[in-house]
Coordinates of C-alpha atoms in Angstrom, one line a residue:
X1 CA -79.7 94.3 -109.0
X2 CA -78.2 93.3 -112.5
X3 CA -74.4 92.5 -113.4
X4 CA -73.3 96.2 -115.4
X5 CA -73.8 96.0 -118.8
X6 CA -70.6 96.0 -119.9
X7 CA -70.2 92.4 -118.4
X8 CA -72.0 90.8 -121.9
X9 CA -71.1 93.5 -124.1
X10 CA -69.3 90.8 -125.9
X11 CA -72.2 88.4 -126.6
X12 CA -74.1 91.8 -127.9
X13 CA -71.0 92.1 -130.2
X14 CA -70.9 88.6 -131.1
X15 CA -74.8 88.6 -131.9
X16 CA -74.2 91.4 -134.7
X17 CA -71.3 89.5 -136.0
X18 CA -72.7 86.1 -137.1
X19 CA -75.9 85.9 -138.9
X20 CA -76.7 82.4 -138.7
X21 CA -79.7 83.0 -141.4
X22 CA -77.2 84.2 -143.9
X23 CA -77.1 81.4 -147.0
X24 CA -73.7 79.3 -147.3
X25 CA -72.8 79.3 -150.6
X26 CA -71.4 75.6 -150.4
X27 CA -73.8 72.7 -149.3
X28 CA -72.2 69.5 -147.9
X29 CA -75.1 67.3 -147.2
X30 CA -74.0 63.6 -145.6
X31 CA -76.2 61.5 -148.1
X32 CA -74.1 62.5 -150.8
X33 CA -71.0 61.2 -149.1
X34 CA -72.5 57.8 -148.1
X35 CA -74.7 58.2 -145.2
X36 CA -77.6 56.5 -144.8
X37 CA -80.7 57.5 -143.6
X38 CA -82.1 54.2 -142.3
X39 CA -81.1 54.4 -138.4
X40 CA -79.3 50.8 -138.7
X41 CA -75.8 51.8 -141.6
X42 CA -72.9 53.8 -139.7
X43 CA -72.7 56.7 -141.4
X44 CA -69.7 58.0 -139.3
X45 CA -67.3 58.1 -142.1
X46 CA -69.7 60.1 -144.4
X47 CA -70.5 62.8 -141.5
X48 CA -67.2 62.8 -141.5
X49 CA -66.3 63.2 -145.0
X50 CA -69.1 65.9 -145.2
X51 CA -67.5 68.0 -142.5
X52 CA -64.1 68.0 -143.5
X53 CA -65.2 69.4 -147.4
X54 CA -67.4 72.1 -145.4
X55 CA -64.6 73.0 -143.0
X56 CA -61.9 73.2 -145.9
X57 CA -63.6 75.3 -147.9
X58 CA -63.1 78.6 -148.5
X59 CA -66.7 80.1 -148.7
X60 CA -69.3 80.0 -146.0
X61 CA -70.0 76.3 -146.3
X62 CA -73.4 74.1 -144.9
X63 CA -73.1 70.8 -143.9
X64 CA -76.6 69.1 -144.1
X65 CA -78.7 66.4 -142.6
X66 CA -81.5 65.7 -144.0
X67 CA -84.9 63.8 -143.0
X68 CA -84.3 60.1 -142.0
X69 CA -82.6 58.4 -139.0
X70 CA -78.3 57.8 -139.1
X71 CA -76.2 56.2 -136.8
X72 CA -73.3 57.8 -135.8
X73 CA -70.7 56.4 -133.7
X74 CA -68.1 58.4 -131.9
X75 CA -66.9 61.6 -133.8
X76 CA -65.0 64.6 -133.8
X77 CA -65.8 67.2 -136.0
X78 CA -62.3 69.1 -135.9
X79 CA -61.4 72.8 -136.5
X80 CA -60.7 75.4 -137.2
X81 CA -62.5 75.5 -140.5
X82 CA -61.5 78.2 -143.4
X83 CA -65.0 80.4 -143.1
X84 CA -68.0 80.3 -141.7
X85 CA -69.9 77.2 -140.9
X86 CA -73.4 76.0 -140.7
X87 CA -74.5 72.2 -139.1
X88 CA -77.8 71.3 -140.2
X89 CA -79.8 68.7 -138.8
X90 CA -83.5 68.2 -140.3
X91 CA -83.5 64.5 -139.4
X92 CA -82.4 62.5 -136.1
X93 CA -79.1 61.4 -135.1
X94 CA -78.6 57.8 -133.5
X95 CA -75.9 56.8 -131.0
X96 CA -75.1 52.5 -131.1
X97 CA -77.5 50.6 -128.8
X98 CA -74.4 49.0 -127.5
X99 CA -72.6 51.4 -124.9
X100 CA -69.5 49.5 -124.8
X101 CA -69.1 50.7 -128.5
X102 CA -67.7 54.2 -126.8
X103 CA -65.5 52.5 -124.6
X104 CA -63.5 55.1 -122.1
X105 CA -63.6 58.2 -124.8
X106 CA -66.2 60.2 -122.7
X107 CA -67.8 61.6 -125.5
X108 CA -70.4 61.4 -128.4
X109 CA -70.3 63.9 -131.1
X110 CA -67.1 66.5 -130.3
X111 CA -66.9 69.8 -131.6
X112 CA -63.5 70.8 -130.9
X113 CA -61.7 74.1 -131.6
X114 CA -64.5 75.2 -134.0
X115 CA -65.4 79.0 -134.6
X116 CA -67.6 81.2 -136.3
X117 CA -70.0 78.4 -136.6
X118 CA -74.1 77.3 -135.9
X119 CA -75.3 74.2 -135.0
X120 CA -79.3 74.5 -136.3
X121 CA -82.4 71.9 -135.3
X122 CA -82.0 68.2 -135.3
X123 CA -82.7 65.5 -132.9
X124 CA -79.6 64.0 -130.9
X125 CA -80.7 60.0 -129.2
X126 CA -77.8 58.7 -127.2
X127 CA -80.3 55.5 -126.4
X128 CA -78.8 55.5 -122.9
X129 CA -81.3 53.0 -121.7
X130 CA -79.0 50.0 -121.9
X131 CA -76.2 52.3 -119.5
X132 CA -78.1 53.1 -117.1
X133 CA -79.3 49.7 -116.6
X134 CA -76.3 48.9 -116.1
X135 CA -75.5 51.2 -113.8
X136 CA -78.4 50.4 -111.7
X137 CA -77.3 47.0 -111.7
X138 CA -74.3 47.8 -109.8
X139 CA -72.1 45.6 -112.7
X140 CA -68.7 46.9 -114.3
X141 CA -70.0 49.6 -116.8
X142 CA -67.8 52.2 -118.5
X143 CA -67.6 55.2 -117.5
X144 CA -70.5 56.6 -119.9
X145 CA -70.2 59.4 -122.4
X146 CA -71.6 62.9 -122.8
X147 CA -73.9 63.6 -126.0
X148 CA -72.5 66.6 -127.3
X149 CA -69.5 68.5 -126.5
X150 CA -68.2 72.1 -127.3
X151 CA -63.8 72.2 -126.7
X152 CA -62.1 75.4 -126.8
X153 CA -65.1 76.7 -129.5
X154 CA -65.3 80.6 -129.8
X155 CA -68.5 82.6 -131.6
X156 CA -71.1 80.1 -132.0
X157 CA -74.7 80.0 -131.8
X158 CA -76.5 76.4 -130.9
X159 CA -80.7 76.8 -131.8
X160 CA -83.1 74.1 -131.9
X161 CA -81.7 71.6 -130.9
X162 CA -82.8 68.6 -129.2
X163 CA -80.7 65.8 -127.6
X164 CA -82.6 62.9 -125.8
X165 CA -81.7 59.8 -123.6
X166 CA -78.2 61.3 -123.1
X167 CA -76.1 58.4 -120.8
X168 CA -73.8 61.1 -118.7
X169 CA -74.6 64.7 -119.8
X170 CA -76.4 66.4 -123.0
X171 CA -74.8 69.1 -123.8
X172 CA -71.2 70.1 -122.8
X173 CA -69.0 73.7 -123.3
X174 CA -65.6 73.2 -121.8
X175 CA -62.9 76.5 -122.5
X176 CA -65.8 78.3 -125.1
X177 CA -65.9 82.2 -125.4
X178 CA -69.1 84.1 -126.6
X179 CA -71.9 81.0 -127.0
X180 CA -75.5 81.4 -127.8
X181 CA -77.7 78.5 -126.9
X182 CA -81.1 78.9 -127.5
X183 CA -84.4 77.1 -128.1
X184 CA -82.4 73.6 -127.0
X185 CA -84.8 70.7 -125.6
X186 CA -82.6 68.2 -123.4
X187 CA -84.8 65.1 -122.2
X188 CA -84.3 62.1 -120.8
X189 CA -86.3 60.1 -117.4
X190 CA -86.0 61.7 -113.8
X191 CA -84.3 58.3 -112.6
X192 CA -81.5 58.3 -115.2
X193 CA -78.7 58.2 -112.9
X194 CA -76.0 61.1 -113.0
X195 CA -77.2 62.5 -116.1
X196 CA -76.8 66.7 -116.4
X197 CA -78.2 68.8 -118.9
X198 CA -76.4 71.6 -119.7
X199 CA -72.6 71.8 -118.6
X200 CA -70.0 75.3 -118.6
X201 CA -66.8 75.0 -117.4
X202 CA -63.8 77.2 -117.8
X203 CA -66.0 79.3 -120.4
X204 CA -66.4 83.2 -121.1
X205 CA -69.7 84.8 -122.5
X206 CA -72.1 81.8 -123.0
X207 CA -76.3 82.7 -123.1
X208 CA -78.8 80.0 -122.7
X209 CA -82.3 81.3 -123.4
X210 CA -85.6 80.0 -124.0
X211 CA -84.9 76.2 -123.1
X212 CA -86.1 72.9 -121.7
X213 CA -84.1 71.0 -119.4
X214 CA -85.5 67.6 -118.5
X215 CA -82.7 65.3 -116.9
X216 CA -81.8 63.2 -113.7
X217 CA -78.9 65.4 -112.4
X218 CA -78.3 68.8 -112.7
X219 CA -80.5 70.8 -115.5
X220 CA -77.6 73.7 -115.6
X221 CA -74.3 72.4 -114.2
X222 CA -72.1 75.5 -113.7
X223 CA -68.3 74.4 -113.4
X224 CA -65.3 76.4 -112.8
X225 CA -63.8 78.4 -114.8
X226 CA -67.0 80.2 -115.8
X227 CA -67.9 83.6 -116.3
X228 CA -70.6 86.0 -117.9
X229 CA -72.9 83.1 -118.0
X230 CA -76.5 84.5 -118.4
X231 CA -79.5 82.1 -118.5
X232 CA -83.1 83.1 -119.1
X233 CA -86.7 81.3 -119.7
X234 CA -85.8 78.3 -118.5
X235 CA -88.1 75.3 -118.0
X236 CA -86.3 72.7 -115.6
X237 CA -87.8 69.8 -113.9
X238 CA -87.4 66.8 -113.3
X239 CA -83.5 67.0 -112.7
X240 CA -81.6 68.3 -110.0
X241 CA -82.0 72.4 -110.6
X242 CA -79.3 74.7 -111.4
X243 CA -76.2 74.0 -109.8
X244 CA -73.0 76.1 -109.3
X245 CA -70.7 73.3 -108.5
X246 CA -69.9 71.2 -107.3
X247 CA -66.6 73.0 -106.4
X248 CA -63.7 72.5 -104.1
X249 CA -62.9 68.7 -106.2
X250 CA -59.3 70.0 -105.9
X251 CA -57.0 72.8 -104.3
X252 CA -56.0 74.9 -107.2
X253 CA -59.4 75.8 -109.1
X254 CA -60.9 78.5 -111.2
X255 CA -64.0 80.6 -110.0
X256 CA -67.3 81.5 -110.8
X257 CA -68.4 85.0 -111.5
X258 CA -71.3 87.1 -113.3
X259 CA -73.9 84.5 -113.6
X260 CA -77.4 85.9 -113.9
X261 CA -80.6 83.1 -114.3
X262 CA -83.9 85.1 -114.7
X263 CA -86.8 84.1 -115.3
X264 CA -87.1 80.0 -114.7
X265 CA -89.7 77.3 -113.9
X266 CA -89.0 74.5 -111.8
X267 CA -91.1 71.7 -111.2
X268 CA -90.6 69.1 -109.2
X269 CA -86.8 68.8 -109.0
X270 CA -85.0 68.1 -106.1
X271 CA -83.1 71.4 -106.0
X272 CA -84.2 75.1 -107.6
X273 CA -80.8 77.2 -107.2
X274 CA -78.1 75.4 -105.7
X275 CA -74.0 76.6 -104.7
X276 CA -72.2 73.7 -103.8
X277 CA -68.6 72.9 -102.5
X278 CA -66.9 70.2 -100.7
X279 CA -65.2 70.8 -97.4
X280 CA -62.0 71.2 -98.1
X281 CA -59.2 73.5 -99.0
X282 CA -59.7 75.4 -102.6
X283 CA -58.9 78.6 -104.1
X284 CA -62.1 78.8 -105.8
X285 CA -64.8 81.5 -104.9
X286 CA -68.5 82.5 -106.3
X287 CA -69.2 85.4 -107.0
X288 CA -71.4 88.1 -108.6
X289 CA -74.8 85.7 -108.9
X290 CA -78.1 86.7 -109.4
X291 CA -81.0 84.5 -109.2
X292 CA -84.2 86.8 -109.7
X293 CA -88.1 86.1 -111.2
X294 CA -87.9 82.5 -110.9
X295 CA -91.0 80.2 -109.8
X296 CA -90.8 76.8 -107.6
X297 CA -93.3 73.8 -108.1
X298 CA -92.8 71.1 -105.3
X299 CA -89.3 71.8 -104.9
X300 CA -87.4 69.6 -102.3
X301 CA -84.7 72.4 -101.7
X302 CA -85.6 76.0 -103.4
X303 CA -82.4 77.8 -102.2
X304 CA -79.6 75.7 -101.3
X305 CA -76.1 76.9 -100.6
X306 CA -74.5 73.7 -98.9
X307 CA -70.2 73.8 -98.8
X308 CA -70.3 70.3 -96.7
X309 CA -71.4 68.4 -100.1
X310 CA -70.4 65.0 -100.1
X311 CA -73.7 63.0 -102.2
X312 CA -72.7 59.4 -101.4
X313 CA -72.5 60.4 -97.4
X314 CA -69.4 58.2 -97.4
X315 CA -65.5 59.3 -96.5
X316 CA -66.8 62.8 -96.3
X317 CA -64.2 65.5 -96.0
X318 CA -63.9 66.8 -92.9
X319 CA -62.2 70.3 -93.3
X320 CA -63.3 73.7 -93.9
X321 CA -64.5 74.5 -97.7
X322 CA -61.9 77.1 -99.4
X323 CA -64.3 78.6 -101.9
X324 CA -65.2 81.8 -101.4
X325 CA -69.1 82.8 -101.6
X326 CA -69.9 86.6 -102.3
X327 CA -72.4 88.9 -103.7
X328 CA -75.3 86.2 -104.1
X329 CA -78.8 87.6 -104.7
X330 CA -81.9 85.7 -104.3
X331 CA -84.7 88.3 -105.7
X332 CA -88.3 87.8 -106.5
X333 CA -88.4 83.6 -105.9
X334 CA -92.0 82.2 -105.1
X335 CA -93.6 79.0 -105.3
X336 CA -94.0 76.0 -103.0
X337 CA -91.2 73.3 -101.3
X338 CA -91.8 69.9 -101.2
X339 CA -89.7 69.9 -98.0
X340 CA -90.1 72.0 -94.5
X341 CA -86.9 73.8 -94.7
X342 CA -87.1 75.8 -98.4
X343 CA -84.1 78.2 -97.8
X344 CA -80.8 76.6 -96.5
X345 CA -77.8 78.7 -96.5
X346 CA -74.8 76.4 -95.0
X347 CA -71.6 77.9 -95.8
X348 CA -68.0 77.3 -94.7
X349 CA -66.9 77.3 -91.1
X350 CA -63.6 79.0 -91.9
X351 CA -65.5 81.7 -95.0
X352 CA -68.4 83.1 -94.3
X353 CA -70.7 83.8 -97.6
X354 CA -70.8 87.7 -97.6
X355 CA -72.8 90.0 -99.4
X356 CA -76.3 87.5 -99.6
X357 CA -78.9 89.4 -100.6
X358 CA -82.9 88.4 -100.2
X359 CA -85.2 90.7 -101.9
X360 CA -89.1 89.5 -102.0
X361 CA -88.7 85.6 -101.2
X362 CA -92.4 83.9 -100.6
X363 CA -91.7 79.9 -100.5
X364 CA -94.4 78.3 -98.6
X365 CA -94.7 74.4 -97.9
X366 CA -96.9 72.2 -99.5
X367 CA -98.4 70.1 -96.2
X368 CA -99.8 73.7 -95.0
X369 CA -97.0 73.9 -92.3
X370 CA -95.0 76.9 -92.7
X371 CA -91.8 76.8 -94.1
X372 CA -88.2 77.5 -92.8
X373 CA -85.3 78.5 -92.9
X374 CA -81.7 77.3 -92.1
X375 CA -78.5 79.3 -92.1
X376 CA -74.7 78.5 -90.9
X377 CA -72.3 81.6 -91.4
X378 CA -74.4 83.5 -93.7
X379 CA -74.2 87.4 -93.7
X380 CA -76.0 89.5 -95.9
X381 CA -79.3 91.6 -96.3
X382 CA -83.0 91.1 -96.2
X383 CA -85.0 93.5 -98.7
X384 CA -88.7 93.6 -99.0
X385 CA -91.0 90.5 -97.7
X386 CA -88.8 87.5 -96.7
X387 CA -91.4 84.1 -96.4
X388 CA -90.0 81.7 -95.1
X389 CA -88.5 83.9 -92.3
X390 CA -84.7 85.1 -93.1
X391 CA -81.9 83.8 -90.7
X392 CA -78.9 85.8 -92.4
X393 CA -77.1 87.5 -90.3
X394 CA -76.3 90.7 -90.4

């Protein structure tokens, strides 16, 4: 079953629209405005003065980075810009060792309001050692910020990219229509703590194909708000899996809807697919979601839908989740669990998830017991051989 192909007929629009391999007439590169290439001299002003030429001019314009290390401090790169626009990293971008240096701001490197525009190779090193130590520690840290951000952005395509050490969140799109992200490489330690991949909220028509996702929270975080998200060849692990969610944070909220992942790889993460929604009252709802050809290595939870989420197991709500959970389908997922239970389906007390569908589900578990299943107000379809043993009902 596949979302109708009308459903990312924008994004096929979009491709044919922008050629990011088109030459910009007008190059802007950030030595020749100051910037230094020695990882130590802020070069924030010079980015900066680089940007704005590029987005005030009146030709497709380039801005370059070249080979060498800067340090950048917190920046916006504001638009919208006059023509088409190009960002070209060659060499590696620095964040300041000290993370009080971002203070409350919540982000690195902004691109805000931008359109028509590429982002193209580069490496992106938040050097969020020194936060999560803190964090760790349990001491009075700010609240961390994410590496790089996409606001209200519209026709863009992000390739090659690779963002590293990230202190909150790698890479963030937050109100963006018609995104291409491909080829992106997000890394930083399994034990950094809260720190997700790839974030969409409140965006239309975003692709992320042909990626590496390795994290200590979510790989794919998928917030409200989003639709038409389609992600493919994706290589997650460690991290947290793919995560629709969490949802229900307050009673007014967006949806999900048409969000297809195909053909993924995780290993060793602690979830593969996950919906997830606190217990309490929301307007929110799931639906049209199709996870199909994906593989699990040692996977603590392959198939999760849980709408009591509450991490931190402390002042738990104790209502009924609000959101909504509909036309799921969980087709052609095998591998092994690291835990007994690979498939839990645990949905509201007060909305039952309709419409689940599993189609050819082999998860066995890695101690040579066989696996299970869990479900709580689950009703949907089984199609084809379910392993471990479906409990949907019908």
């Amino acid at each position: 079953m596949t979302i109708p192909a009308i459903t990312f007929l924008p994004l096929i629009i979009f491709l044919t629209f922008i050629d990011v391999s088109s030459s910009a007439t007008n190059v802007f590169n950030v030595v020749s405005f100051g910037a230094k290439p020695d990882g130590v001299t802020d070069s924030t002003a010079a980015f900066l003065k680089a940007w704005q030429g590029a987005c005030g001019s009146a030709a497709s314009a380039t801005v370059v980075v070249p080979t060498g290390t800067f340090l950048l401090k917190q920046i916006t790169f504001g638009g919208p810009c006059k023509s088409k626009l190009k960002f070209q990293v060659t060499g590696t971008v620095v964040a300041p060792a000290d993370y009080w240096a971002f203070a409350n701001s919540g982000y690195w490197i902004l691109f805000n309001k931008v359109s028509r525009f590429s982002m193209v190779g580069g490496t992106f090193d938040a050097r969020g050692d020194g936060f999560w130590s803190c964090r760790k520690s349990g001491q009075n840290c700010p609240p961390g910020v994410r590496s790089i951000s996409f606001n209200a952005a519209k026709d863009v395509i992000i390739s090659g990219v690779k963002s590293m050490n990230s202190q909150v969140g790698h890479m963030t799109l937050n109100g963006c229509t018609n995104v291409v992200v491909r080829n992106i490489r997000l890394v930083a330690p399994g034990n950094s703590p809260n720190t997700d991949g790839f974030t969409v909220q409140f965006s239309t028509g975003v692709t992320l194909t042909g990626s590496t996702v390795q994290t200590g929270d979510d790989c794919v975080a998928i917030g409200p708000g989003t639709r038409n998200f389609l992600i493919s060849k994706l290589a997650c692990g460690p991290g947290h899996g793919v995560s629709i969610g969490s949802l229900a944070k307050q009673l007014n909220e967006d949806g999900v809807e048409n969000v297809t992942l195909s053909s993924a790889v995780f290993t060793g993460t602690q979830n593969g697919v996950r919906i997830k929604s606190w217990a309490r009252p929301s307007t929110g709802f799931v639906r049209n979601v199709f996870f199909q050809n994906l593989i699990m290595k040692n996977v603590q939870n392959p198939i999760i839908i849980d709408q009591n989420y509450c991490p931190s197991n402390l002042g738990c709500p104790t209502e009924h989740s609000g959101v909504k959970i509909s036309g799921v389908t969980y087709k052609n997922i095998q591998g092994t669990s690291a835990t007994q239970q690979a498939m839990k389906l645990a949905c509201s007390k007060s909305n039952p998830c309709t419409g689940i569908t599993l189609q050819d589900i082999k998860l066995t578990y890695n101690k040579g017991t066989p696996a299970t299943s869990y479900c709580f107000n689950a009703i949907g379809k089984n199609l084809g051989v379910i392993q471990p043993t479906s409990c949907l009902n019908r």
